[in-house]
GROMACS .gro file of C-alpha atoms in nm:
model
  430
    1UNK     CA    1   2.242  -0.930  -5.287
    2UNK     CA    2   1.953  -0.583  -5.344
    3UNK     CA    3   1.743  -0.718  -5.113
    4UNK     CA    4   2.086  -0.717  -4.789
    5UNK     CA    5   2.191  -0.381  -4.948
    6UNK     CA    6   1.768  -0.218  -4.944
    7UNK     CA    7   1.720  -0.352  -4.565
    8UNK     CA    8   2.150  -0.259  -4.447
    9UNK     CA    9   2.056   0.169  -4.611
   10UNK     CA   10   1.734   0.076  -4.375
   11UNK     CA   11   1.914   0.051  -4.131
   12UNK     CA   12   2.135   0.301  -4.135
   13UNK     CA   13   1.892   0.525  -4.202
   14UNK     CA   14   1.724   0.439  -3.926
   15UNK     CA   15   2.062   0.472  -3.730
   16UNK     CA   16   2.123   0.800  -3.891
   17UNK     CA   17   1.740   0.941  -3.738
   18UNK     CA   18   1.803   0.829  -3.403
   19UNK     CA   19   2.138   0.975  -3.395
   20UNK     CA   20   1.982   1.305  -3.513
   21UNK     CA   21   1.726   1.341  -3.256
   22UNK     CA   22   1.900   1.539  -2.973
   23UNK     CA   23   2.022   1.725  -3.249
   24UNK     CA   24   1.624   1.790  -3.283
   25UNK     CA   25   1.670   1.953  -3.000
   26UNK     CA   26   1.922   2.160  -3.036
   27UNK     CA   27   1.723   2.340  -3.310
   28UNK     CA   28   1.508   2.468  -3.041
   29UNK     CA   29   1.647   2.872  -2.929
   30UNK     CA   30   1.756   2.867  -2.592
   31UNK     CA   31   1.588   3.051  -2.331
   32UNK     CA   32   1.739   3.114  -1.976
   33UNK     CA   33   1.475   3.108  -1.676
   34UNK     CA   34   1.478   3.455  -1.604
   35UNK     CA   35   1.390   3.538  -1.954
   36UNK     CA   36   1.130   3.232  -1.967
   37UNK     CA   37   0.946   3.412  -1.613
   38UNK     CA   38   0.992   3.768  -1.817
   39UNK     CA   39   0.795   3.622  -2.111
   40UNK     CA   40   0.493   3.421  -1.919
   41UNK     CA   41   0.644   3.092  -2.110
   42UNK     CA   42   0.542   2.792  -2.007
   43UNK     CA   43   0.782   2.556  -1.861
   44UNK     CA   44   0.750   2.204  -1.913
   45UNK     CA   45   0.911   1.886  -1.788
   46UNK     CA   46   0.940   1.630  -2.024
   47UNK     CA   47   1.095   1.324  -1.811
   48UNK     CA   48   0.958   1.045  -1.677
   49UNK     CA   49   0.746   1.156  -1.357
   50UNK     CA   50   0.885   1.035  -1.093
   51UNK     CA   51   1.184   1.273  -1.162
   52UNK     CA   52   0.918   1.554  -1.227
   53UNK     CA   53   0.736   1.424  -0.831
   54UNK     CA   54   1.104   1.451  -0.665
   55UNK     CA   55   1.304   1.157  -0.748
   56UNK     CA   56   1.676   1.289  -0.797
   57UNK     CA   57   1.800   1.160  -1.145
   58UNK     CA   58   2.130   0.991  -1.145
   59UNK     CA   59   2.424   1.206  -1.050
   60UNK     CA   60   2.152   1.483  -0.890
   61UNK     CA   61   2.175   1.605  -0.523
   62UNK     CA   62   1.825   1.698  -0.556
   63UNK     CA   63   1.577   1.599  -0.753
   64UNK     CA   64   1.161   1.745  -0.840
   65UNK     CA   65   1.159   1.992  -1.096
   66UNK     CA   66   1.187   2.345  -1.168
   67UNK     CA   67   0.997   2.563  -0.950
   68UNK     CA   68   0.631   2.631  -1.176
   69UNK     CA   69   0.682   2.378  -1.363
   70UNK     CA   70   0.446   2.125  -1.565
   71UNK     CA   71   0.491   1.796  -1.603
   72UNK     CA   72   0.483   1.671  -2.018
   73UNK     CA   73   0.646   1.333  -2.037
   74UNK     CA   74   0.812   1.240  -2.356
   75UNK     CA   75   0.715   0.872  -2.238
   76UNK     CA   76   0.319   0.972  -2.239
   77UNK     CA   77   0.015   0.899  -2.527
   78UNK     CA   78  -0.255   1.047  -2.529
   79UNK     CA   79  -0.529   1.027  -2.793
   80UNK     CA   80  -0.648   1.293  -2.990
   81UNK     CA   81  -0.924   1.314  -2.786
   82UNK     CA   82  -0.702   1.346  -2.418
   83UNK     CA   83  -0.505   1.619  -2.632
   84UNK     CA   84  -0.800   1.906  -2.553
   85UNK     CA   85  -0.817   1.812  -2.230
   86UNK     CA   86  -0.427   1.790  -2.165
   87UNK     CA   87  -0.275   2.151  -2.327
   88UNK     CA   88  -0.579   2.310  -2.078
   89UNK     CA   89  -0.484   2.176  -1.800
   90UNK     CA   90  -0.117   2.269  -1.847
   91UNK     CA   91  -0.180   2.608  -2.026
   92UNK     CA   92  -0.072   2.523  -2.326
   93UNK     CA   93  -0.224   2.763  -2.627
   94UNK     CA   94  -0.055   2.841  -2.933
   95UNK     CA   95  -0.035   3.236  -2.809
   96UNK     CA   96   0.174   3.165  -2.524
   97UNK     CA   97   0.592   3.039  -2.555
   98UNK     CA   98   0.673   2.764  -2.384
   99UNK     CA   99   1.039   2.619  -2.227
  100UNK     CA  100   1.126   2.281  -2.233
  101UNK     CA  101   1.390   2.117  -2.049
  102UNK     CA  102   1.497   1.681  -2.010
  103UNK     CA  103   1.732   1.498  -2.110
  104UNK     CA  104   1.774   1.534  -2.518
  105UNK     CA  105   1.538   1.347  -2.635
  106UNK     CA  106   1.268   1.427  -2.405
  107UNK     CA  107   1.300   1.724  -2.536
  108UNK     CA  108   1.325   1.658  -2.885
  109UNK     CA  109   0.962   1.403  -2.870
  110UNK     CA  110   0.772   1.656  -2.706
  111UNK     CA  111   0.832   1.965  -2.926
  112UNK     CA  112   0.727   1.776  -3.170
  113UNK     CA  113   0.378   1.663  -3.078
  114UNK     CA  114   0.295   1.955  -2.934
  115UNK     CA  115   0.351   2.165  -3.265
  116UNK     CA  116   0.148   1.905  -3.476
  117UNK     CA  117  -0.087   2.021  -3.191
  118UNK     CA  118   0.004   2.346  -3.319
  119UNK     CA  119   0.214   2.478  -3.038
  120UNK     CA  120   0.498   2.667  -3.220
  121UNK     CA  121   0.647   2.920  -3.049
  122UNK     CA  122   0.881   2.661  -2.832
  123UNK     CA  123   1.200   2.719  -2.660
  124UNK     CA  124   1.540   2.485  -2.464
  125UNK     CA  125   1.542   2.589  -2.086
  126UNK     CA  126   1.896   2.671  -2.021
  127UNK     CA  127   2.039   2.588  -1.727
  128UNK     CA  128   1.789   2.379  -1.568
  129UNK     CA  129   1.982   2.168  -1.395
  130UNK     CA  130   2.088   2.460  -1.132
  131UNK     CA  131   1.732   2.568  -1.130
  132UNK     CA  132   1.551   2.627  -0.767
  133UNK     CA  133   1.340   2.292  -0.716
  134UNK     CA  134   0.988   2.187  -0.585
  135UNK     CA  135   0.851   1.844  -0.498
  136UNK     CA  136   0.565   1.633  -0.393
  137UNK     CA  137   0.593   1.699  -0.009
  138UNK     CA  138   0.637   1.293   0.073
  139UNK     CA  139   0.785   1.225  -0.333
  140UNK     CA  140   0.998   0.897  -0.131
  141UNK     CA  141   0.686   0.731  -0.044
  142UNK     CA  142   0.556   0.681  -0.429
  143UNK     CA  143   0.835   0.450  -0.579
  144UNK     CA  144   0.913   0.382  -0.928
  145UNK     CA  145   1.022   0.056  -1.058
  146UNK     CA  146   1.355   0.112  -1.135
  147UNK     CA  147   1.419   0.261  -0.764
  148UNK     CA  148   1.216  -0.099  -0.715
  149UNK     CA  149   1.521  -0.327  -0.885
  150UNK     CA  150   1.781  -0.181  -0.770
  151UNK     CA  151   1.660  -0.188  -0.433
  152UNK     CA  152   1.585  -0.549  -0.517
  153UNK     CA  153   1.899  -0.556  -0.626
  154UNK     CA  154   2.044  -0.478  -0.318
  155UNK     CA  155   2.254  -0.126  -0.467
  156UNK     CA  156   2.234   0.215  -0.317
  157UNK     CA  157   1.932   0.426  -0.398
  158UNK     CA  158   1.805   0.723  -0.229
  159UNK     CA  159   1.537   0.749   0.039
  160UNK     CA  160   1.615   0.395   0.119
  161UNK     CA  161   1.408   0.249   0.355
  162UNK     CA  162   1.578   0.248   0.728
  163UNK     CA  163   1.544  -0.112   0.812
  164UNK     CA  164   1.284  -0.429   0.709
  165UNK     CA  165   1.089  -0.390   0.389
  166UNK     CA  166   0.833  -0.604   0.301
  167UNK     CA  167   0.678  -0.570  -0.114
  168UNK     CA  168   0.342  -0.714  -0.115
  169UNK     CA  169   0.113  -0.716  -0.423
  170UNK     CA  170  -0.254  -0.619  -0.367
  171UNK     CA  171  -0.635  -0.728  -0.526
  172UNK     CA  172  -0.926  -0.922  -0.477
  173UNK     CA  173  -0.984  -1.246  -0.420
  174UNK     CA  174  -0.757  -1.562  -0.482
  175UNK     CA  175  -0.404  -1.500  -0.652
  176UNK     CA  176  -0.428  -1.621  -1.057
  177UNK     CA  177  -0.278  -1.331  -1.240
  178UNK     CA  178  -0.046  -1.341  -0.940
  179UNK     CA  179   0.034  -1.694  -0.963
  180UNK     CA  180   0.095  -1.665  -1.355
  181UNK     CA  181   0.355  -1.305  -1.328
  182UNK     CA  182   0.412  -1.082  -1.027
  183UNK     CA  183   0.768  -0.864  -0.912
  184UNK     CA  184   0.994  -1.106  -0.785
  185UNK     CA  185   0.961  -1.150  -0.391
  186UNK     CA  186   0.590  -1.009  -0.364
  187UNK     CA  187   0.405  -1.137  -0.100
  188UNK     CA  188   0.004  -1.177  -0.192
  189UNK     CA  189  -0.284  -0.977   0.005
  190UNK     CA  190  -0.571  -1.060  -0.050
  191UNK     CA  191  -0.866  -0.756  -0.045
  192UNK     CA  192  -1.078  -0.971   0.094
  193UNK     CA  193  -0.858  -1.007   0.466
  194UNK     CA  194  -0.890  -0.635   0.461
  195UNK     CA  195  -1.296  -0.552   0.459
  196UNK     CA  196  -1.605  -0.751   0.466
  197UNK     CA  197  -1.972  -0.808   0.379
  198UNK     CA  198  -2.225  -0.702   0.372
  199UNK     CA  199  -2.088  -0.360   0.315
  200UNK     CA  200  -1.736  -0.406   0.262
  201UNK     CA  201  -1.591  -0.234   0.543
  202UNK     CA  202  -1.249  -0.267   0.749
  203UNK     CA  203  -1.248  -0.628   0.911
  204UNK     CA  204  -1.221  -0.550   1.326
  205UNK     CA  205  -0.917  -0.400   1.491
  206UNK     CA  206  -0.799  -0.785   1.588
  207UNK     CA  207  -0.820  -0.947   1.224
  208UNK     CA  208  -0.571  -0.644   1.054
  209UNK     CA  209  -0.346  -0.672   1.359
  210UNK     CA  210  -0.375  -1.050   1.260
  211UNK     CA  211  -0.289  -1.009   0.923
  212UNK     CA  212  -0.007  -0.770   0.967
  213UNK     CA  213   0.114  -1.012   1.247
  214UNK     CA  214   0.068  -1.301   0.991
  215UNK     CA  215   0.253  -1.092   0.700
  216UNK     CA  216   0.536  -1.021   0.906
  217UNK     CA  217   0.429  -0.618   0.931
  218UNK     CA  218   0.536  -0.401   1.242
  219UNK     CA  219   0.462  -0.062   1.266
  220UNK     CA  220   0.870  -0.025   1.213
  221UNK     CA  221   0.857  -0.225   0.892
  222UNK     CA  222   0.856  -0.048   0.545
  223UNK     CA  223   0.610  -0.210   0.303
  224UNK     CA  224   0.596  -0.143  -0.026
  225UNK     CA  225   0.273  -0.200  -0.193
  226UNK     CA  226   0.158  -0.219  -0.599
  227UNK     CA  227  -0.167  -0.378  -0.769
  228UNK     CA  228  -0.268  -0.408  -1.139
  229UNK     CA  229  -0.549  -0.161  -1.028
  230UNK     CA  230  -0.321   0.125  -0.787
  231UNK     CA  231  -0.708   0.138  -0.580
  232UNK     CA  232  -0.640  -0.221  -0.426
  233UNK     CA  233  -0.315  -0.109  -0.290
  234UNK     CA  234  -0.443   0.203  -0.158
  235UNK     CA  235  -0.715   0.042  -0.020
  236UNK     CA  236  -0.426  -0.159   0.204
  237UNK     CA  237  -0.211   0.102   0.233
  238UNK     CA  238  -0.552   0.316   0.413
  239UNK     CA  239  -0.546   0.049   0.678
  240UNK     CA  240  -0.167  -0.018   0.720
  241UNK     CA  241  -0.125   0.369   0.747
  242UNK     CA  242  -0.461   0.352   1.004
  243UNK     CA  243  -0.288   0.083   1.239
  244UNK     CA  244   0.047   0.224   1.288
  245UNK     CA  245   0.261   0.085   1.010
  246UNK     CA  246   0.536   0.416   0.935
  247UNK     CA  247   0.626   0.412   0.655
  248UNK     CA  248   0.400   0.270   0.367
  249UNK     CA  249   0.499   0.331  -0.049
  250UNK     CA  250   0.329   0.310  -0.341
  251UNK     CA  251   0.436   0.129  -0.698
  252UNK     CA  252   0.349   0.448  -0.844
  253UNK     CA  253   0.140   0.324  -1.224
  254UNK     CA  254   0.116  -0.054  -1.052
  255UNK     CA  255   0.220  -0.313  -1.201
  256UNK     CA  256   0.193  -0.169  -1.573
  257UNK     CA  257   0.458   0.079  -1.479
  258UNK     CA  258   0.702  -0.279  -1.380
  259UNK     CA  259   0.583  -0.412  -1.767
  260UNK     CA  260   0.693  -0.083  -1.953
  261UNK     CA  261   1.025  -0.146  -1.804
  262UNK     CA  262   1.084  -0.470  -1.899
  263UNK     CA  263   1.153  -0.578  -1.574
  264UNK     CA  264   1.193  -0.935  -1.488
  265UNK     CA  265   0.858  -1.153  -1.321
  266UNK     CA  266   0.861  -1.484  -1.214
  267UNK     CA  267   0.543  -1.724  -1.169
  268UNK     CA  268   0.417  -1.979  -0.942
  269UNK     CA  269   0.292  -1.937  -0.510
  270UNK     CA  270   0.286  -1.631  -0.348
  271UNK     CA  271   0.635  -1.534  -0.105
  272UNK     CA  272   0.559  -1.616   0.267
  273UNK     CA  273   0.712  -1.402   0.558
  274UNK     CA  274   0.823  -1.495   0.911
  275UNK     CA  275   0.546  -1.425   1.103
  276UNK     CA  276   0.613  -1.140   1.324
  277UNK     CA  277   0.554  -1.149   1.740
  278UNK     CA  278   0.476  -0.774   1.802
  279UNK     CA  279   0.328  -0.474   1.616
  280UNK     CA  280   0.527  -0.231   1.848
  281UNK     CA  281   0.218   0.000   1.857
  282UNK     CA  282  -0.169   0.007   1.968
  283UNK     CA  283  -0.364  -0.035   1.688
  284UNK     CA  284  -0.525   0.183   1.538
  285UNK     CA  285  -0.245   0.445   1.611
  286UNK     CA  286  -0.438   0.685   1.341
  287UNK     CA  287  -0.773   0.634   1.481
  288UNK     CA  288  -0.774   0.993   1.266
  289UNK     CA  289  -0.757   0.804   0.879
  290UNK     CA  290  -1.135   0.688   0.956
  291UNK     CA  291  -1.425   0.848   0.919
  292UNK     CA  292  -1.729   0.632   1.053
  293UNK     CA  293  -2.062   0.692   0.964
  294UNK     CA  294  -2.257   0.922   1.205
  295UNK     CA  295  -1.917   1.121   1.195
  296UNK     CA  296  -1.974   1.186   0.833
  297UNK     CA  297  -2.290   1.328   0.939
  298UNK     CA  298  -2.093   1.538   1.179
  299UNK     CA  299  -1.871   1.693   0.953
  300UNK     CA  300  -2.161   1.783   0.684
  301UNK     CA  301  -2.264   2.035   0.962
  302UNK     CA  302  -1.874   2.149   1.001
  303UNK     CA  303  -1.825   2.530   0.887
  304UNK     CA  304  -1.463   2.383   0.741
  305UNK     CA  305  -1.555   2.066   0.705
  306UNK     CA  306  -1.546   1.849   0.328
  307UNK     CA  307  -1.734   1.533   0.268
  308UNK     CA  308  -1.547   1.435  -0.085
  309UNK     CA  309  -1.752   1.242  -0.325
  310UNK     CA  310  -1.482   1.030  -0.571
  311UNK     CA  311  -1.662   0.907  -0.769
  312UNK     CA  312  -1.790   0.916  -1.156
  313UNK     CA  313  -2.021   1.220  -1.250
  314UNK     CA  314  -2.298   0.955  -1.360
  315UNK     CA  315  -2.292   0.818  -1.025
  316UNK     CA  316  -2.300   1.155  -0.820
  317UNK     CA  317  -2.556   1.304  -1.040
  318UNK     CA  318  -2.736   0.962  -0.958
  319UNK     CA  319  -2.757   0.842  -1.345
  320UNK     CA  320  -2.594   0.467  -1.223
  321UNK     CA  321  -2.525   0.339  -0.887
  322UNK     CA  322  -2.156   0.235  -1.033
  323UNK     CA  323  -2.228  -0.116  -0.879
  324UNK     CA  324  -2.399  -0.413  -1.002
  325UNK     CA  325  -2.480  -0.502  -0.614
  326UNK     CA  326  -2.583  -0.151  -0.549
  327UNK     CA  327  -2.925  -0.046  -0.659
  328UNK     CA  328  -2.992   0.331  -0.499
  329UNK     CA  329  -2.867   0.564  -0.713
  330UNK     CA  330  -2.753   0.977  -0.602
  331UNK     CA  331  -2.502   1.129  -0.367
  332UNK     CA  332  -2.495   1.256  -0.028
  333UNK     CA  333  -2.628   1.573  -0.021
  334UNK     CA  334  -2.388   1.872   0.092
  335UNK     CA  335  -2.140   1.644  -0.060
  336UNK     CA  336  -1.830   1.795  -0.287
  337UNK     CA  337  -1.774   1.637  -0.557
  338UNK     CA  338  -1.352   1.535  -0.550
  339UNK     CA  339  -1.357   1.327  -0.937
  340UNK     CA  340  -1.290   0.947  -0.999
  341UNK     CA  341  -1.288   0.820  -1.320
  342UNK     CA  342  -1.454   0.642  -1.645
  343UNK     CA  343  -1.659   0.410  -1.412
  344UNK     CA  344  -1.604   0.285  -1.035
  345UNK     CA  345  -1.252   0.079  -1.147
  346UNK     CA  346  -1.096   0.387  -1.224
  347UNK     CA  347  -0.883   0.666  -1.080
  348UNK     CA  348  -0.827   0.830  -1.438
  349UNK     CA  349  -0.907   1.148  -1.303
  350UNK     CA  350  -0.621   1.166  -1.072
  351UNK     CA  351  -0.349   0.987  -1.309
  352UNK     CA  352  -0.113   1.084  -1.628
  353UNK     CA  353  -0.161   0.862  -1.939
  354UNK     CA  354   0.079   0.608  -1.774
  355UNK     CA  355  -0.090   0.539  -1.506
  356UNK     CA  356   0.109   0.724  -1.219
  357UNK     CA  357  -0.023   1.007  -1.048
  358UNK     CA  358  -0.044   1.377  -1.213
  359UNK     CA  359   0.131   1.680  -1.083
  360UNK     CA  360   0.007   1.785  -0.770
  361UNK     CA  361  -0.125   2.164  -0.918
  362UNK     CA  362  -0.301   1.951  -1.130
  363UNK     CA  363  -0.537   1.744  -0.902
  364UNK     CA  364  -0.531   2.051  -0.629
  365UNK     CA  365  -0.697   2.254  -0.937
  366UNK     CA  366  -1.002   1.927  -0.967
  367UNK     CA  367  -1.080   2.000  -0.626
  368UNK     CA  368  -1.031   2.387  -0.637
  369UNK     CA  369  -1.364   2.383  -0.904
  370UNK     CA  370  -1.543   2.223  -0.565
  371UNK     CA  371  -1.423   2.384  -0.314
  372UNK     CA  372  -1.195   2.138  -0.119
  373UNK     CA  373  -0.873   2.246   0.022
  374UNK     CA  374  -0.590   2.183   0.200
  375UNK     CA  375  -0.738   2.320   0.506
  376UNK     CA  376  -1.012   2.125   0.566
  377UNK     CA  377  -1.119   1.832   0.720
  378UNK     CA  378  -1.148   1.608   0.455
  379UNK     CA  379  -1.358   1.287   0.485
  380UNK     CA  380  -1.300   1.133   0.146
  381UNK     CA  381  -1.570   0.853   0.000
  382UNK     CA  382  -1.681   0.636  -0.276
  383UNK     CA  383  -1.933   0.339  -0.313
  384UNK     CA  384  -1.750   0.064  -0.077
  385UNK     CA  385  -1.336   0.243  -0.043
  386UNK     CA  386  -1.070   0.163  -0.276
  387UNK     CA  387  -1.101   0.483  -0.513
  388UNK     CA  388  -1.179   0.701  -0.114
  389UNK     CA  389  -0.875   0.533  -0.013
  390UNK     CA  390  -0.627   0.632  -0.358
  391UNK     CA  391  -0.779   1.002  -0.342
  392UNK     CA  392  -0.631   0.978   0.044
  393UNK     CA  393  -0.351   0.897   0.015
  394UNK     CA  394  -0.257   1.126  -0.292
  395UNK     CA  395  -0.366   1.427  -0.035
  396UNK     CA  396  -0.110   1.263   0.195
  397UNK     CA  397   0.115   1.259   0.004
  398UNK     CA  398   0.060   1.610  -0.081
  399UNK     CA  399   0.105   1.693   0.293
  400UNK     CA  400  -0.276   1.751   0.409
  401UNK     CA  401  -0.258   1.734   0.753
  402UNK     CA  402  -0.670   1.656   0.817
  403UNK     CA  403  -0.806   1.374   0.628
  404UNK     CA  404  -0.958   1.001   0.661
  405UNK     CA  405  -1.176   0.798   0.474
  406UNK     CA  406  -1.555   0.798   0.496
  407UNK     CA  407  -1.536   0.377   0.461
  408UNK     CA  408  -1.895   0.301   0.470
  409UNK     CA  409  -1.955   0.541   0.160
  410UNK     CA  410  -2.260   0.531  -0.025
  411UNK     CA  411  -2.286   0.142   0.034
  412UNK     CA  412  -2.317   0.246   0.397
  413UNK     CA  413  -2.557   0.578   0.360
  414UNK     CA  414  -2.823   0.455   0.100
  415UNK     CA  415  -2.899   0.116   0.244
  416UNK     CA  416  -3.111   0.349   0.527
  417UNK     CA  417  -3.360   0.482   0.374
  418UNK     CA  418  -3.388   0.741   0.685
  419UNK     CA  419  -3.082   0.858   0.484
  420UNK     CA  420  -3.131   1.202   0.247
  421UNK     CA  421  -3.002   1.179  -0.118
  422UNK     CA  422  -2.985   1.435  -0.362
  423UNK     CA  423  -2.971   1.375  -0.756
  424UNK     CA  424  -2.935   1.576  -1.038
  425UNK     CA  425  -2.778   1.824  -1.150
  426UNK     CA  426  -2.583   2.118  -0.965
  427UNK     CA  427  -2.233   2.295  -0.901
  428UNK     CA  428  -2.004   2.406  -0.605
  429UNK     CA  429  -2.171   2.642  -0.379
  430UNK     CA  430  -1.930   2.932  -0.316
   0.00000   0.00000   0.00000
């Protein structure tokens, strides 16, 4: 009896704490947008990042974030080491006031976390739902799990596909992991069907066309892609856009984001689609999205050109090639460092803690350090094209006009001993 009573009291205490969480947000002093601007406060959006990027919340006519706001979702988990960089990226410091907005529990949680980091001047932003908004230029192309689940269920969704749509998981090799668990209804694309040895460059246009038609994809098919690694999905996205698919979308955060929401998965063989008879436009519809070796060399001489290395710093300066099958170390003289991740299989510099895309302002700040600007003719490259494709897709989401992927990347460049190589520490040229 005592044990039952103790459990009941513990449960009651937990319930009371849960019920009190919204009140924690109410304890923050209110601050209007005008006053926040006058105080030069950092405005912080505590909602999931897809609302920040542009998707409307339930009942909203407009999505996106309050103009000038930073994103720090209550759902993110930073390590002690990551907090320092996060505070720097978002302009947070103990001497600056911070105005938080979002759902009450999210505001309360972020306020708690910020207090632990020594940020004490905390306010709750008033009237944020009516405040002017801004958003990622192509936010519709970066979908989120609950939107996809509603689309599959036939429910009304914002930015719905205009016609036929198909979902694919993208990964390298046989669908071993896919067989054990995948998003219901998804087809499967092996990246081996998109690229070929010896350099893992794009397959021929004819082979690409056959792949698309075999999977029932026309130029006017909406294609939604996801991966266990978003780079793989981005690799497919880039090639489909090059071919001419007009509506290509990525699941932000990949399959992990689906798992986090505890949405249904299924097992078994890959879903197949009725083949399409005709793609509808001539492939490639966007040859400008693809850069060859010779074009990359020309770009290096172009005053407004930017050949952008999306590799780790250790790869960029020549401490490692990044790959077991690539022996030469170093990078391309004149290339600009566009950041990457912790290794050749990572794009963590571009991701929030949950693997979703960072706010555009943070990516732009990284690129600005190396004079990589939206008005330039920019070609992204990495070792063999995966990381570059993800950087390309993010630049496209931000509506950069003159972008491409240098498909051969470091592998192709380093294979020819006549091509110059640079190693060692270096800084951007101003």
